[in-house]
mmCIF file of C-alpha atoms in Angstrom:
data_model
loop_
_atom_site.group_PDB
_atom_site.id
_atom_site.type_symbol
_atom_site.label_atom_id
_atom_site.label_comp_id
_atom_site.label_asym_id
_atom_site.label_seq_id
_atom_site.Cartn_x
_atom_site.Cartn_y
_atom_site.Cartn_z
ATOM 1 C CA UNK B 1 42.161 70.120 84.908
ATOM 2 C CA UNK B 2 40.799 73.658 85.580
ATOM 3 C CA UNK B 3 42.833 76.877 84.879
ATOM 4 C CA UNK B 4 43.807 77.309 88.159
ATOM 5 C CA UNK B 5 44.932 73.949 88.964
ATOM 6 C CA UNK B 6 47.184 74.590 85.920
ATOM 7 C CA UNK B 7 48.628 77.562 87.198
ATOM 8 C CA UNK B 8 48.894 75.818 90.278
ATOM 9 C CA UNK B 9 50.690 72.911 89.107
ATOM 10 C CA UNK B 10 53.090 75.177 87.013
ATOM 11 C CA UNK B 11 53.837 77.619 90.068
ATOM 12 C CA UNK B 12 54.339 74.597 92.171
ATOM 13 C CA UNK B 13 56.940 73.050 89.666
ATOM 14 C CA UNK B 14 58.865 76.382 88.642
ATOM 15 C CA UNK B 15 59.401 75.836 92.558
ATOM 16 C CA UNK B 16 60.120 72.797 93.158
ATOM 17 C CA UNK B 17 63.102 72.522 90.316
ATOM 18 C CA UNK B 18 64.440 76.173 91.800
ATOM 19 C CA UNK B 19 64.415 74.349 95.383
ATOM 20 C CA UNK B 20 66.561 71.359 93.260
ATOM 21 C CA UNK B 21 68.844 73.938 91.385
ATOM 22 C CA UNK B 22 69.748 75.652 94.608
ATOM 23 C CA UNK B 23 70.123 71.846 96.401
ATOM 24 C CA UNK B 24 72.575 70.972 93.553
ATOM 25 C CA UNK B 25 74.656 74.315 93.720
ATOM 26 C CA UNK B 26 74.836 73.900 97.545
ATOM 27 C CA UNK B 27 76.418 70.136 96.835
ATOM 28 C CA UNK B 28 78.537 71.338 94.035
ATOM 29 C CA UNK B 29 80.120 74.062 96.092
ATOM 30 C CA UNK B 30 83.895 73.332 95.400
ATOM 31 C CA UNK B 31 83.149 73.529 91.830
ATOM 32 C CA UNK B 32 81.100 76.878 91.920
ATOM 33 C CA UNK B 33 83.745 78.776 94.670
ATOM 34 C CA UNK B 34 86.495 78.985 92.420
ATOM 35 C CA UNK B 35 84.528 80.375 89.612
ATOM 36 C CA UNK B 36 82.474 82.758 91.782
ATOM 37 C CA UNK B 37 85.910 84.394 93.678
ATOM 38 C CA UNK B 38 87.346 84.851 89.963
ATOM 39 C CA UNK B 39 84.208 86.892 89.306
ATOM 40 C CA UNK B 40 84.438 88.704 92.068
ATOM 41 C CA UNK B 41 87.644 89.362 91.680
ATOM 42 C CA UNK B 42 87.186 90.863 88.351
ATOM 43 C CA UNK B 43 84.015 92.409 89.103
ATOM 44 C CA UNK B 44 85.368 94.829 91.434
ATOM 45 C CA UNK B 45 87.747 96.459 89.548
ATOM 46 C CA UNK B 46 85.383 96.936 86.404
ATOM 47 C CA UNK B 47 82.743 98.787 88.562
ATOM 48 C CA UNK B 48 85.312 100.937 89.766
ATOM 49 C CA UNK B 49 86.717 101.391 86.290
ATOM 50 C CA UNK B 50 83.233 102.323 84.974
ATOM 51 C CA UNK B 51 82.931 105.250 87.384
ATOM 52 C CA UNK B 52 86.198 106.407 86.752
ATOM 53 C CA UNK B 53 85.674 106.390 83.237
ATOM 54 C CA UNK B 54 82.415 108.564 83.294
ATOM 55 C CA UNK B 55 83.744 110.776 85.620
ATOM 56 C CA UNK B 56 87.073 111.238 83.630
ATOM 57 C CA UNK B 57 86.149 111.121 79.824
ATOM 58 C CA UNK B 58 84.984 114.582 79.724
ATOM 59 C CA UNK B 59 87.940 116.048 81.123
ATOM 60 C CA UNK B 60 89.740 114.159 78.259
ATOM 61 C CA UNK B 61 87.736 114.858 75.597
ATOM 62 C CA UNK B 62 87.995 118.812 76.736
ATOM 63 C CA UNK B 63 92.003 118.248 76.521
ATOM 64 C CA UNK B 64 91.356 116.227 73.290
ATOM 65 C CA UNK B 65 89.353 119.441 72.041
ATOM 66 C CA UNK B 66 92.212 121.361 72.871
ATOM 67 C CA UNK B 67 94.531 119.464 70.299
ATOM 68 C CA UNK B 68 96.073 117.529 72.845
ATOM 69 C CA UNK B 69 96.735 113.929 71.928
ATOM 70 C CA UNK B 70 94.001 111.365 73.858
ATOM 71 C CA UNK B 71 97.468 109.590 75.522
ATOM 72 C CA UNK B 72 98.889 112.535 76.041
ATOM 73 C CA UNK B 73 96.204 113.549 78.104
ATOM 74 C CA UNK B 74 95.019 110.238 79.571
ATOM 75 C CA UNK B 75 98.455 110.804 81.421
ATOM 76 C CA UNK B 76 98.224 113.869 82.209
ATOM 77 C CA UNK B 77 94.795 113.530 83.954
ATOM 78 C CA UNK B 78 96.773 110.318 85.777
ATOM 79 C CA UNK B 79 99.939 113.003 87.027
ATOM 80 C CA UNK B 80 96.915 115.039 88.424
ATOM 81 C CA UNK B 81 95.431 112.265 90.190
ATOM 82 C CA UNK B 82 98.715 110.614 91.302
ATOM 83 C CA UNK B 83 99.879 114.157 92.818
ATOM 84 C CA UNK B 84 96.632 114.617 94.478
ATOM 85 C CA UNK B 85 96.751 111.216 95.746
ATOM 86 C CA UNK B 86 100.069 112.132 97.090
ATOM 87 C CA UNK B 87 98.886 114.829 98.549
ATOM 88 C CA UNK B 88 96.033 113.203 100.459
ATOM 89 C CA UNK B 89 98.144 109.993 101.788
ATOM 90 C CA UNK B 90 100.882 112.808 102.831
ATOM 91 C CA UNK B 91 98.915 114.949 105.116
ATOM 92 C CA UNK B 92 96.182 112.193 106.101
ATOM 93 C CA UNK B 93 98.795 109.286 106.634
ATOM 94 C CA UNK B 94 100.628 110.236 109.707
ATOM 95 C CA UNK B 95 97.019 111.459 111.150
ATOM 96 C CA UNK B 96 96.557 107.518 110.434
ATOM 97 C CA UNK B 97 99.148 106.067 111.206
ATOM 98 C CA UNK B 98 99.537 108.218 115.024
ATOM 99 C CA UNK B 99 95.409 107.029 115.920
ATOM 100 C CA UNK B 100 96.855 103.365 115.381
ATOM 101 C CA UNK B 101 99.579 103.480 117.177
ATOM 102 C CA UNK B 102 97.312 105.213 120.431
ATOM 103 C CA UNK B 103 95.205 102.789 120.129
ATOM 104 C CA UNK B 104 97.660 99.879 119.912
ATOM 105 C CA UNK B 105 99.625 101.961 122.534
ATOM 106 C CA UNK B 106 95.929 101.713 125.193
ATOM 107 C CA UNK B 107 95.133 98.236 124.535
ATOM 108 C CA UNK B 108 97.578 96.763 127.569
ATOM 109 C CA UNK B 109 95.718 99.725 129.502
ATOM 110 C CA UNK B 110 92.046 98.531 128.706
ATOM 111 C CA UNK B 111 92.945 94.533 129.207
ATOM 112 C CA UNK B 112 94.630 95.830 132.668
ATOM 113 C CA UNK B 113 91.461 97.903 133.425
ATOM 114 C CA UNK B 114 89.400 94.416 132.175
ATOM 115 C CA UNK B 115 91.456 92.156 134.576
ATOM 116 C CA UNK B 116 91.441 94.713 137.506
ATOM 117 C CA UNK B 117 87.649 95.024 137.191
ATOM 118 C CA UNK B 118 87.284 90.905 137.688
ATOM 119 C CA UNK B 119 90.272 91.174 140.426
ATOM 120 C CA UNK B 120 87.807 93.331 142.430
ATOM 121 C CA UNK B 121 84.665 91.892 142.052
ATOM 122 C CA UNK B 122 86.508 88.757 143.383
ATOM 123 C CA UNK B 123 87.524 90.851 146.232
ATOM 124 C CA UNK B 124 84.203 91.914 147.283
ATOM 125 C CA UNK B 125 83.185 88.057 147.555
ATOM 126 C CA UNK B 126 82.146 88.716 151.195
ATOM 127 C CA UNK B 127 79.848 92.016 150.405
ATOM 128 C CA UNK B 128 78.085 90.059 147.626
ATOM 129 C CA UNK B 129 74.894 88.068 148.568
ATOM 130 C CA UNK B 130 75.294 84.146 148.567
ATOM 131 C CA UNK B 131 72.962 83.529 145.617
ATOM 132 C CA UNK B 132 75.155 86.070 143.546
ATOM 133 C CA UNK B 133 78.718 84.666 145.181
ATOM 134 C CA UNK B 134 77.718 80.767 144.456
ATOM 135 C CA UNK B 135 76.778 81.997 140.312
ATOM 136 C CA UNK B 136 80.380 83.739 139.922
ATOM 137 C CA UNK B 137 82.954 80.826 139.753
ATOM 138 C CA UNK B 138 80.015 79.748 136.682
ATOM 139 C CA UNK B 139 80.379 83.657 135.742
ATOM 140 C CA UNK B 140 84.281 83.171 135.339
ATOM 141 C CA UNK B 141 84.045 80.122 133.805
ATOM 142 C CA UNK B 142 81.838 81.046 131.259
ATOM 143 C CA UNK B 143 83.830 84.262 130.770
ATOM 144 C CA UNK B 144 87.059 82.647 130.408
ATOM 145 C CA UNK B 145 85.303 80.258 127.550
ATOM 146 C CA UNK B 146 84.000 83.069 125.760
ATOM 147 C CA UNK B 147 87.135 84.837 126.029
ATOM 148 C CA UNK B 148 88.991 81.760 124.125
ATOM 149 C CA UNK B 149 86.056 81.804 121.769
ATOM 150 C CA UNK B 150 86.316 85.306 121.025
ATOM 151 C CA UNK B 151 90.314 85.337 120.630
ATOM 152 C CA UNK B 152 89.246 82.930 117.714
ATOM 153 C CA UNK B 153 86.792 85.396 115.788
ATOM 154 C CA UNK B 154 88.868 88.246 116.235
ATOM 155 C CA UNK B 155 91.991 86.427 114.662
ATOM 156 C CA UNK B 156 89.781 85.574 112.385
ATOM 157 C CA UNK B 157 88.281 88.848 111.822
ATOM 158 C CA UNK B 158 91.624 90.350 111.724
ATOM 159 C CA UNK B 159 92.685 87.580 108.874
ATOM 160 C CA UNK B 160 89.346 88.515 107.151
ATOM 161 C CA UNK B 161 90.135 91.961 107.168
ATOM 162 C CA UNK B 162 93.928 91.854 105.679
ATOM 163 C CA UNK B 163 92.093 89.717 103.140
ATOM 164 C CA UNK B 164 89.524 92.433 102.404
ATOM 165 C CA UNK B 165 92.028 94.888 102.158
ATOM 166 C CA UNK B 166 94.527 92.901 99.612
ATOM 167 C CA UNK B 167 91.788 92.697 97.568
ATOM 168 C CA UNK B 168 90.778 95.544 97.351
ATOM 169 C CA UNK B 169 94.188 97.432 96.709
ATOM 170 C CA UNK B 170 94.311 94.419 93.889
ATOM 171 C CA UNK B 171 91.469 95.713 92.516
ATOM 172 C CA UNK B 172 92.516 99.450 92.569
ATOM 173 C CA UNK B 173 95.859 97.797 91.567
ATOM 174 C CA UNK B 174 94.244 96.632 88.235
ATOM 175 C CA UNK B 175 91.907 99.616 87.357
ATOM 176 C CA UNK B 176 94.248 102.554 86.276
ATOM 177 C CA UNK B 177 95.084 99.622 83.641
ATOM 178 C CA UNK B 178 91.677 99.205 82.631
ATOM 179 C CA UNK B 179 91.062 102.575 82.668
ATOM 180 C CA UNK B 180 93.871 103.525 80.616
ATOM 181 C CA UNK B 181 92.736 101.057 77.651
ATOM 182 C CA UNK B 182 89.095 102.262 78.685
ATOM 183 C CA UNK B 183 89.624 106.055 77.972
ATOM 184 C CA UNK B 184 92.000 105.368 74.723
ATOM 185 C CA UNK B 185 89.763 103.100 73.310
ATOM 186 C CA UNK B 186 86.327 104.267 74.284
ATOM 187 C CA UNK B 187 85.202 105.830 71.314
ATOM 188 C CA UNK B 188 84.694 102.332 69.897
ATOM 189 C CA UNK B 189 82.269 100.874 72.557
ATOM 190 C CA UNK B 190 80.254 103.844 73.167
ATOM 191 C CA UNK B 191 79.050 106.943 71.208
ATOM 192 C CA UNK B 192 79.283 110.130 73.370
#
């Protein structure tokens, strides 16, 4: 065998055992799931912890320089972060909360305007050329089935969403935690 055909023949098998690995892991799903949401699950919140932790152990080290003890002012940099936190959800929340409630408040409106719409178009039956008229009992057919299929992705969407969101205030949950042990301890993992 030449050179190339070497090369060849080792490109071609580096590839073929990826395209088995990847085979395998797509069989062996329900063994891999389960390992791969615990990951994420702790992923998250140590990413998040990271940037917090750059972005808040100079402002403990400066109270540290100023003979404050490092827990003493790991919580104090927390009751500045809680307040403005409080601060934010205060004045932002009801802004929130009163755009949800128009919107939940206009969706009879917009189905109404929706089912009006169809209403008149069946109406007009007689105004509408034949070739149109004989396509629109297919037309409502078709939109009542995609209708029904789209009342299924939004639930779903929805469902996906609350799920998003848990996890996420999980993870935000678990990182003033992290961070806490983080910022104590952090002269031991990393010299600054």
């Amino acid at each position: 065998m030449s050179h190339k055909e070497k090369i060849t023949f080792k490109v071609l098998t580096v590839l073929i055992m990826v395209l088995i690995i990847v085979y395998l892991l797509n069989v062996n799903q329900f063994i891999f799931n389960p390992i791969l949401e615990i990951i994420g699950a702790v992923f998250l919140p140590i990413i998040f912890t990271g940037i917090f932790y750059y972005l808040c152990r100079p402002l403990v080290q400066w109270l540290e320089n100023r003979k404050i003890p490092t827990i003493v002012a790991i919580l104090l940099l927390y009751s500045v972060i809680g307040s403005l936190l409080f601060i934010a959800i205060k004045t932002l929340g009801p802004i929130i909360h009163e755009q949800f409630v128009s919107f939940v408040d206009s969706v009879p409106a917009m189905i109404d305007f929706v089912i009006r719409w169809l209403e008149s178009i069946q109406n007009q039956r007689s105004s509408i050329p034949s070739v149109v008229r004989d396509a629109l009992p297919d037309l409502n057919e078709k939109l009542k089935t995609q209708l029904n299929q789209n009342t299924g992705y939004i639930a779903d969407s929805i469902f996906g969403a609350f799920s998003w969101i848990s996890n996420l205030l999980l993870a935000f949950g678990l990182v003033p935690f992290i961070l806490f042990y983080a910022l104590k301890d952090g002269k031991h993992f990393a010299h600054d």
